[in-house]
PDB file of C-alpha atoms and ligand atoms in Angstrom:
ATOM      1  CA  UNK A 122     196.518 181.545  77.413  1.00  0.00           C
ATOM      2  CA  UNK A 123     192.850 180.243  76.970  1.00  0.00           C
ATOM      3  CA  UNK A 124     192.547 180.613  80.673  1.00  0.00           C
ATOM      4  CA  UNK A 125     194.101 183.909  80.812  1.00  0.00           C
ATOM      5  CA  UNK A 126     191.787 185.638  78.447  1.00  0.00           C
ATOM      6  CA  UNK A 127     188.730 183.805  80.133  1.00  0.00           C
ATOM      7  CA  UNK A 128     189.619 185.093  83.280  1.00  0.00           C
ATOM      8  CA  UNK A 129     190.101 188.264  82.227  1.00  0.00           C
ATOM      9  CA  UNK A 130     186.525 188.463  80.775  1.00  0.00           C
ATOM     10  CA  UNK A 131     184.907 187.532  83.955  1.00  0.00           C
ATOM     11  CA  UNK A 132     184.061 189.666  86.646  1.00  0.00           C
ATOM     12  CA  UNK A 133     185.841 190.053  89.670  1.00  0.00           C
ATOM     13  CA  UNK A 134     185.309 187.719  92.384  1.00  0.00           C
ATOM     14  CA  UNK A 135     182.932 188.689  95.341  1.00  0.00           C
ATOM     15  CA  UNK A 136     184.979 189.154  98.249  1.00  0.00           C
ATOM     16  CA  UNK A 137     183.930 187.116 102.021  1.00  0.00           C
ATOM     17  CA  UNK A 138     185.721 187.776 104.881  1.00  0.00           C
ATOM     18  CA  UNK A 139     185.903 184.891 107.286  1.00  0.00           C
ATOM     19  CA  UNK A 140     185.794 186.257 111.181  1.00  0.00           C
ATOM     20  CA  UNK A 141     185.871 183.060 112.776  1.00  0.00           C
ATOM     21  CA  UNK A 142     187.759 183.389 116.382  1.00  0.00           C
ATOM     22  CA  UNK A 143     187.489 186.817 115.835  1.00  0.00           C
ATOM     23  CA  UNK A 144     186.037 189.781 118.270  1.00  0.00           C
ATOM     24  CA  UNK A 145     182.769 191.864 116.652  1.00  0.00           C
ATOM     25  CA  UNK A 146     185.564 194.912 116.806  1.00  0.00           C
ATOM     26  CA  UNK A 147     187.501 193.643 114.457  1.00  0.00           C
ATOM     27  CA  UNK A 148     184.445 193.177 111.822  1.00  0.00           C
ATOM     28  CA  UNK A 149     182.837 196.294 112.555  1.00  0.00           C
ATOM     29  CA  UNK A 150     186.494 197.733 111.575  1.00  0.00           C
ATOM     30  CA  UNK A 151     186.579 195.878 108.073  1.00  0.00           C
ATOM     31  CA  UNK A 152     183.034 196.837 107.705  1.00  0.00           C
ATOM     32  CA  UNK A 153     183.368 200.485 108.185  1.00  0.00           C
ATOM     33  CA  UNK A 154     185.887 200.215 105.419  1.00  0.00           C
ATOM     34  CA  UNK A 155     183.392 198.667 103.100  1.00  0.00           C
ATOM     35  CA  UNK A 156     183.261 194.810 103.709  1.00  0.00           C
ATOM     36  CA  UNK A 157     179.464 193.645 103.797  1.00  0.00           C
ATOM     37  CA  UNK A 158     179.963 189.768 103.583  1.00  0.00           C
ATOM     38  CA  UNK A 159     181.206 187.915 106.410  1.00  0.00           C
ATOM     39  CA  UNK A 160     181.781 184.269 106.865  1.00  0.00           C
ATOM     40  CA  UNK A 161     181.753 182.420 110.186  1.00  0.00           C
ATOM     41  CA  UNK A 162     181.765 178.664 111.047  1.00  0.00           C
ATOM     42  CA  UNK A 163     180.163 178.254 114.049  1.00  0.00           C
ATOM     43  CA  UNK A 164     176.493 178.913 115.102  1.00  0.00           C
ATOM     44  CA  UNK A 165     177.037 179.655 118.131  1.00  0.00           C
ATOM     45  CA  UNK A 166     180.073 181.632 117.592  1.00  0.00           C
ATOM     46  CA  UNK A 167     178.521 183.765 114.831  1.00  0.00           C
ATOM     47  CA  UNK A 168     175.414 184.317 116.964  1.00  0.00           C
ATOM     48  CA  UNK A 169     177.318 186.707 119.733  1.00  0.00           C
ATOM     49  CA  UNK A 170     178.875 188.672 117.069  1.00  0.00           C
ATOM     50  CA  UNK A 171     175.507 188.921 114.880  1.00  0.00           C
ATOM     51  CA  UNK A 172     173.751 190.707 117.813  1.00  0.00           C
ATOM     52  CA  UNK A 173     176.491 192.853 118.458  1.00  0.00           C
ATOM     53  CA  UNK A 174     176.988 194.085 115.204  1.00  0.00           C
ATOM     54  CA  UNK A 175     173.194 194.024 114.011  1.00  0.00           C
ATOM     55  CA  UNK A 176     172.129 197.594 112.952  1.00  0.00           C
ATOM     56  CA  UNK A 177     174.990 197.290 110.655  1.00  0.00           C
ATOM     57  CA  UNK A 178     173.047 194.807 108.572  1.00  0.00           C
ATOM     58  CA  UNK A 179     176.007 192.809 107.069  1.00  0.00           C
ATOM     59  CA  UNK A 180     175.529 189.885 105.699  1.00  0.00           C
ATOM     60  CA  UNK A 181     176.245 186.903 107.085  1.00  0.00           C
ATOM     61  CA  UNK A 182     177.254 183.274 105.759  1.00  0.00           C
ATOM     62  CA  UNK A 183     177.642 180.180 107.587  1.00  0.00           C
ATOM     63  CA  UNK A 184     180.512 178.062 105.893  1.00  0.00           C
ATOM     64  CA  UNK A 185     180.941 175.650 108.282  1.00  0.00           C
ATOM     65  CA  UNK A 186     180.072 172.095 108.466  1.00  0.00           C
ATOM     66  CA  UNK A 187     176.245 172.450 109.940  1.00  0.00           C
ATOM     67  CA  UNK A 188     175.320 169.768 112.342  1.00  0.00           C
ATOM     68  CA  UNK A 189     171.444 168.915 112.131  1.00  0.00           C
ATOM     69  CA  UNK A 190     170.794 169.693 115.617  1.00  0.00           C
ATOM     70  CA  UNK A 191     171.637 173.481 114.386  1.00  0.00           C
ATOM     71  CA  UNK A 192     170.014 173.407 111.584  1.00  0.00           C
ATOM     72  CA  UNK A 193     167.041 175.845 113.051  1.00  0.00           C
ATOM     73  CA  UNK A 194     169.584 178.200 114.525  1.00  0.00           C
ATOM     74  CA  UNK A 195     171.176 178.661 111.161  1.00  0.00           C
ATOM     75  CA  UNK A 196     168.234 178.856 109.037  1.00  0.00           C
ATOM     76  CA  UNK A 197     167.281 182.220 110.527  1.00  0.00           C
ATOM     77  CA  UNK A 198     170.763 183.815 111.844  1.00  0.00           C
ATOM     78  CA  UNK A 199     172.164 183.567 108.149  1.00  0.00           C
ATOM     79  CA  UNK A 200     171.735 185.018 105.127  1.00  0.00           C
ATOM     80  CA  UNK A 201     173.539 182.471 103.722  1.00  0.00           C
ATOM     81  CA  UNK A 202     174.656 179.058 104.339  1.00  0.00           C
ATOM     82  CA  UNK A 203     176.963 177.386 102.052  1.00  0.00           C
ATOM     83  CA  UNK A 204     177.573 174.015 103.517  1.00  0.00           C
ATOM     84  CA  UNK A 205     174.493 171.893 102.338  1.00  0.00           C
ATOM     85  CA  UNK A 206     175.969 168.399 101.927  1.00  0.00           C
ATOM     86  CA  UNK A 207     172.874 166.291 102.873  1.00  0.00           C
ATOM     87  CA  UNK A 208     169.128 165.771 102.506  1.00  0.00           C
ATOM     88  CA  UNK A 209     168.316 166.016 105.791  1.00  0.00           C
ATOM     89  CA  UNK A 210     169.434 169.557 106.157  1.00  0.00           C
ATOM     90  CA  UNK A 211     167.351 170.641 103.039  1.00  0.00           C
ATOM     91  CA  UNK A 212     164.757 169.817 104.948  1.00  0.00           C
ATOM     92  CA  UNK A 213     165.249 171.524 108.194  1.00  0.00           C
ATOM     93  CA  UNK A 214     166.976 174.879 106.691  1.00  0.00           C
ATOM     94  CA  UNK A 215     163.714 174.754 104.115  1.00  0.00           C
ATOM     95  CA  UNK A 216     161.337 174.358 107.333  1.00  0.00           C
ATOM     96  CA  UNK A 217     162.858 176.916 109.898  1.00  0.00           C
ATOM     97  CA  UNK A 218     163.852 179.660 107.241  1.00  0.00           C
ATOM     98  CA  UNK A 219     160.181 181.470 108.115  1.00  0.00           C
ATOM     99  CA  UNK A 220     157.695 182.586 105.447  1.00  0.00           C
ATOM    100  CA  UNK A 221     158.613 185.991 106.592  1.00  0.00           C
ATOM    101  CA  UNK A 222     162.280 186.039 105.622  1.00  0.00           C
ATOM    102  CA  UNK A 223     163.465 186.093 102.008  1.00  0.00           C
ATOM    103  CA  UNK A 224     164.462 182.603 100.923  1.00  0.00           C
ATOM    104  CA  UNK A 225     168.015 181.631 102.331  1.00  0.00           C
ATOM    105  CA  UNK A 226     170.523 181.756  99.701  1.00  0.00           C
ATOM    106  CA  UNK A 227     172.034 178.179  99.844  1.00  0.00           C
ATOM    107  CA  UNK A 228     175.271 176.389  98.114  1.00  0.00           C
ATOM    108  CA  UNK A 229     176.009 172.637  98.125  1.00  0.00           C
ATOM    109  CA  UNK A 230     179.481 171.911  99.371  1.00  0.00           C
ATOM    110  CA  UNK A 231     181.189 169.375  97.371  1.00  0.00           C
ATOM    111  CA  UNK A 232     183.764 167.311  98.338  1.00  0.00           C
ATOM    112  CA  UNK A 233     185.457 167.671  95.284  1.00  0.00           C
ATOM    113  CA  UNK A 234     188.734 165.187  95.736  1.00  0.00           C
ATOM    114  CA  UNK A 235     189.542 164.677  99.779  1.00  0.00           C
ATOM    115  CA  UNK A 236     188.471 160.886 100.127  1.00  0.00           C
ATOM    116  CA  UNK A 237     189.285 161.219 103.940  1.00  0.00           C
ATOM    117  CA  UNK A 238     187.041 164.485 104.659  1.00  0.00           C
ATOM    118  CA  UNK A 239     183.864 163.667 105.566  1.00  0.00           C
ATOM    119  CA  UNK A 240     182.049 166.702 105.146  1.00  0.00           C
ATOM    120  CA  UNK A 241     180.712 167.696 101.269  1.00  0.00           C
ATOM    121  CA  UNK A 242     178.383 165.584  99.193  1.00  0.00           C
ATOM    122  CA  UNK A 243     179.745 163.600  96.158  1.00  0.00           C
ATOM    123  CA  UNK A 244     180.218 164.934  93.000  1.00  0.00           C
ATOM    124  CA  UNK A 245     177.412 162.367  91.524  1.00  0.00           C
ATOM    125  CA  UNK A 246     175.066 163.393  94.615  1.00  0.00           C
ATOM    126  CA  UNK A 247     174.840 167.637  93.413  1.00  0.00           C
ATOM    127  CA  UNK A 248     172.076 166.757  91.289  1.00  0.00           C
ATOM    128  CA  UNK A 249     169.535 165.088  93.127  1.00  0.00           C
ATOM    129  CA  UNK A 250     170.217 168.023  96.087  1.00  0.00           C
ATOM    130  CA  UNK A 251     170.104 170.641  93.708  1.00  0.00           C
ATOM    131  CA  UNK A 252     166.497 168.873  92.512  1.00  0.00           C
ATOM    132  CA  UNK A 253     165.375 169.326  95.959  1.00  0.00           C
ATOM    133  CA  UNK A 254     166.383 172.818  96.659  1.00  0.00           C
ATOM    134  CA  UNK A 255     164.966 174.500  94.093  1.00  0.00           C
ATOM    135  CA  UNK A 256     161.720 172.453  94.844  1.00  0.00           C
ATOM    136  CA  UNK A 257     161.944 174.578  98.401  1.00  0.00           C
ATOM    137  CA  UNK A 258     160.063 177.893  98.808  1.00  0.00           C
ATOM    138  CA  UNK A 259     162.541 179.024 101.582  1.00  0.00           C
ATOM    139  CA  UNK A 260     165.718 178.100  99.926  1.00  0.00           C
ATOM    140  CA  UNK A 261     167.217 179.550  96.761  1.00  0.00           C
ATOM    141  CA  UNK A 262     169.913 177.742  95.388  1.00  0.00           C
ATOM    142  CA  UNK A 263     173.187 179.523  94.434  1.00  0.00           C
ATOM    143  CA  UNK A 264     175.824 176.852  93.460  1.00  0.00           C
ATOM    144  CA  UNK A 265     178.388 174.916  94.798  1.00  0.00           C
ATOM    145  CA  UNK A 266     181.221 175.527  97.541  1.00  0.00           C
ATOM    146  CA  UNK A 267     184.189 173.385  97.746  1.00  0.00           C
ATOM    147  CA  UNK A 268     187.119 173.392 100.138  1.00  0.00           C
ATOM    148  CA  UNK A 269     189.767 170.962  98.366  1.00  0.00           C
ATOM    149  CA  UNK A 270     192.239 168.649  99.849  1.00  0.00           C
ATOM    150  CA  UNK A 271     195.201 170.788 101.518  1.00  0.00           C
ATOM    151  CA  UNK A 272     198.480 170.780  99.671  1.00  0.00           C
ATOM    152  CA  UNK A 273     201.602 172.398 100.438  1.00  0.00           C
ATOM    153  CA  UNK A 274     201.689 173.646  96.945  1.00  0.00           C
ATOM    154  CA  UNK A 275     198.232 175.243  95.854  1.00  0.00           C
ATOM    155  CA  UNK A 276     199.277 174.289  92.370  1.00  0.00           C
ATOM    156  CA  UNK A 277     198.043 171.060  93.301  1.00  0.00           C
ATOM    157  CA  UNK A 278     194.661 172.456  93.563  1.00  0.00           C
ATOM    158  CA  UNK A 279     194.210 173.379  90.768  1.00  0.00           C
ATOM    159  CA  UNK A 280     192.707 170.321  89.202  1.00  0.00           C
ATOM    160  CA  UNK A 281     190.232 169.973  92.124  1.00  0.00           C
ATOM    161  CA  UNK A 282     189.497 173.764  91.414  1.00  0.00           C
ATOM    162  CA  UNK A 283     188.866 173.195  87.880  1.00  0.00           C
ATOM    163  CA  UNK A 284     186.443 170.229  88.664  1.00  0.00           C
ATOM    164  CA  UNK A 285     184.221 171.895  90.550  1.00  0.00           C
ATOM    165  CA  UNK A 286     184.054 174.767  88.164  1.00  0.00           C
ATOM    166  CA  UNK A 287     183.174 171.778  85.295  1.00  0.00           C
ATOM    167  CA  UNK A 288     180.607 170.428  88.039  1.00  0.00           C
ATOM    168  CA  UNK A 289     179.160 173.977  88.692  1.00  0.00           C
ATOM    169  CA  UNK A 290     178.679 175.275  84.713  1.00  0.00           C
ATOM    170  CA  UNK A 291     176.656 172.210  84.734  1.00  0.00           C
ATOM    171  CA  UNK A 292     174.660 173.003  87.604  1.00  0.00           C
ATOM    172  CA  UNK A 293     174.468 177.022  85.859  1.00  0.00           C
ATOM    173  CA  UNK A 294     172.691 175.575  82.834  1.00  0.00           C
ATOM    174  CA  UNK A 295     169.639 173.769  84.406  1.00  0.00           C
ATOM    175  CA  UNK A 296     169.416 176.617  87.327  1.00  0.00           C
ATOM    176  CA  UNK A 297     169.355 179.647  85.863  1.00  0.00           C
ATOM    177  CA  UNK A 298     169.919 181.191  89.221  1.00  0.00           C
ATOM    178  CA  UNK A 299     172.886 179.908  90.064  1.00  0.00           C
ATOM    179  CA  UNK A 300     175.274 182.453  89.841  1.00  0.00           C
ATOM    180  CA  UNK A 301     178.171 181.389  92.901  1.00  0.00           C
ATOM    181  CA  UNK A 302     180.924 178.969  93.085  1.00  0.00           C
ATOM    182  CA  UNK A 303     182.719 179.584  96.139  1.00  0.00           C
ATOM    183  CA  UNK A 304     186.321 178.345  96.167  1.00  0.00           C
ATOM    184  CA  UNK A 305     189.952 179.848  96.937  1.00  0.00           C
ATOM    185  CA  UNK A 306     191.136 180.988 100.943  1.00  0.00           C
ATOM    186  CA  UNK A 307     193.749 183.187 101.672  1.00  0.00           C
ATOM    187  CA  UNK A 308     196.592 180.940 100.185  1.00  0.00           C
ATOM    188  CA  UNK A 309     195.197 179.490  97.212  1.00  0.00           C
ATOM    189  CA  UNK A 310     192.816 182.238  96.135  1.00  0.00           C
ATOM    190  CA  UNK A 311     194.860 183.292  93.249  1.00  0.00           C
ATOM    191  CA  UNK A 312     194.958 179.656  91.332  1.00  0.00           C
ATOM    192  CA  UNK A 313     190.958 179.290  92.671  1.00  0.00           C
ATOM    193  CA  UNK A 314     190.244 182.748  90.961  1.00  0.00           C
ATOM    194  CA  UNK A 315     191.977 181.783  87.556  1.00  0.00           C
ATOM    195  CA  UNK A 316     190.008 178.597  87.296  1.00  0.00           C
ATOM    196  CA  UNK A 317     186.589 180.626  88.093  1.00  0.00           C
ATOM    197  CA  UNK A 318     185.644 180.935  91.296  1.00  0.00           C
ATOM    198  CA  UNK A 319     183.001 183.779  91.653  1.00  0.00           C
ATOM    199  CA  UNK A 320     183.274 183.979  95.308  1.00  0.00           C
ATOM    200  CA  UNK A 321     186.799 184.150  97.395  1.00  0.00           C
ATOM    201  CA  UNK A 322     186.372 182.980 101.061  1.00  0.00           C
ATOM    202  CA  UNK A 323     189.257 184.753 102.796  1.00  0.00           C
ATOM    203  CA  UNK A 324     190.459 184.974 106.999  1.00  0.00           C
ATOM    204  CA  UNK A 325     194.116 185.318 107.867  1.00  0.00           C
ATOM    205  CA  UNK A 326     194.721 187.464 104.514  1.00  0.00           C
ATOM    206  CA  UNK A 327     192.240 190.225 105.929  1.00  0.00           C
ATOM    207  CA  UNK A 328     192.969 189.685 109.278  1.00  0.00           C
ATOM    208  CA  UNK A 329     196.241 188.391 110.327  1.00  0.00           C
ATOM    209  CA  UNK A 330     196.899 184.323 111.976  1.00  0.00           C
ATOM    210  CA  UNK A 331     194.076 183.512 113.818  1.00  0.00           C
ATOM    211  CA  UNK A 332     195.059 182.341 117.198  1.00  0.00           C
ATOM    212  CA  UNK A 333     194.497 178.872 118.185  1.00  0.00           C
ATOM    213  CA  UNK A 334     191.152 177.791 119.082  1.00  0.00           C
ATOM    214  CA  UNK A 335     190.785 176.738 122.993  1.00  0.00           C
TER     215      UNK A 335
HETATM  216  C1  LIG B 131     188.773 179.385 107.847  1.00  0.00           C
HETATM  217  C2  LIG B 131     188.133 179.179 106.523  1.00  0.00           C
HETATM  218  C3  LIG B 131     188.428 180.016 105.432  1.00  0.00           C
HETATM  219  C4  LIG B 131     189.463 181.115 105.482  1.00  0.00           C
HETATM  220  O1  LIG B 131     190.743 180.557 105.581  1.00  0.00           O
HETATM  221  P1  LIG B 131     192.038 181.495 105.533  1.00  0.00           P
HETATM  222  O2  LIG B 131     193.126 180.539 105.241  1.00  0.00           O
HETATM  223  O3  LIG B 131     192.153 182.104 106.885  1.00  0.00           O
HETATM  224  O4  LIG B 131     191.836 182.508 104.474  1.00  0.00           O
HETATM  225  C5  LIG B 131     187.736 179.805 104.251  1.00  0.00           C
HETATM  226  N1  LIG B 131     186.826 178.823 104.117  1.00  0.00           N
HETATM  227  C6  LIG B 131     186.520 177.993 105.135  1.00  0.00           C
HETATM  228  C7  LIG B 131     185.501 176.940 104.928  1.00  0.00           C
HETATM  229  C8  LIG B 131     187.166 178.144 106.361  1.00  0.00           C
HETATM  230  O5  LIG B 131     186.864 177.303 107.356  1.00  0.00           O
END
């Protein structure tokens, strides 16, 4: 009940559509019916579809894992990129953003309970990145993205979901700015909304099975 009522006082979650593997068409489709925010995982990937679709001026977020070596690439292709897990990419993304450009919006992915991923910082490593984020004048730092351990039932999310919304209201009170907690795909959006996600990252819901990447 306490969570029900909670829920229903927030907002409603911001909607990204994830167009990983697929063709420009099929975004400039959604985004004729109203979809600005799309999500893509690869650079390079992204890059072809950016240039193809850019007097629509969506926006775009990278949320996949970001390998340093594309850490210039990204910095200036996105308007967001919610995959900071390390130092080292504060760095770069803060460095290659460009004066010129409004500060990239940035979250820091946690890995909130899959031991055997190795992408996402530690929970006990969000504060010392979040430190040196907001000390950037070319990032501005949002809040936290997570991407817990797949279970059949999303039920078993849940406590990974409501961890990272504990880790993220803590974040909220010493940023004032941080406003995003991105959590919940296409099958486990419903559990990841009711224990506060903000931001709903969702592919095969908006566009059908993706087909197998080659
Ligand atoms: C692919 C992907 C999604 C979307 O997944 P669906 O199950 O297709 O909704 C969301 N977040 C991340 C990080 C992804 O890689």
């Amino acid at each position: 009940m306490k969570n029900a009522a909670s829920a229903a006082k927030r907002p409603a979650p911001a909607l990204l559509a994830v167009s990983k593997t697929q063709p420009a068409q099929a975004v400039a489709e959604l985004a004729a019916a109203g979809q600005r925010a799309f999500g893509e995982n690869y650079v390079q990937e992204a890059a072809a579809k950016q240039a193809a679709l850019a007097p629509l001026g969506l926006e775009w977020h990278l949320i996949g894992h970001l390998q340093s070596n594309k850490a210039r690439e990204a910095a200036v292709a996105f308007d967001w990129v919610q995959t900071i897990d390390r130092m080292s990419l504060v760095d770069a993304l803060d460095r290659h953003r460009g004066a010129e450009r409004p500060a990239l919006n940035v979250l820091i992915q946690v890995n909130i309970d899959d031991e055997a991923s190795k992408h996402g910082c530690r929970p006990g490593d969000v504060a010392a990145l979040a430190e040196a984020i907001a000390g950037r004048p070319h990032l501005f730092l949002r809040g936290l993205m997570v991407i817990p351990e797949p279970h059949a039932d999303p039920e078993l999310r849940r406590a990974a979901f409501a961890r990272a919304r504990a880790l993220f209201e803590v974040l909220r009170a010493q940023y004032p700015q941080v406003d995003t907690l991105s959590m919940g795909m296409s099958d486990d959006l419903e559990v990841a909304v009711a224990e506060g996600a903000t931001l709903v990252r969702v592919g095969t819901a908006l566009f059908g099975a993706r087909a197998p990447r080659t």
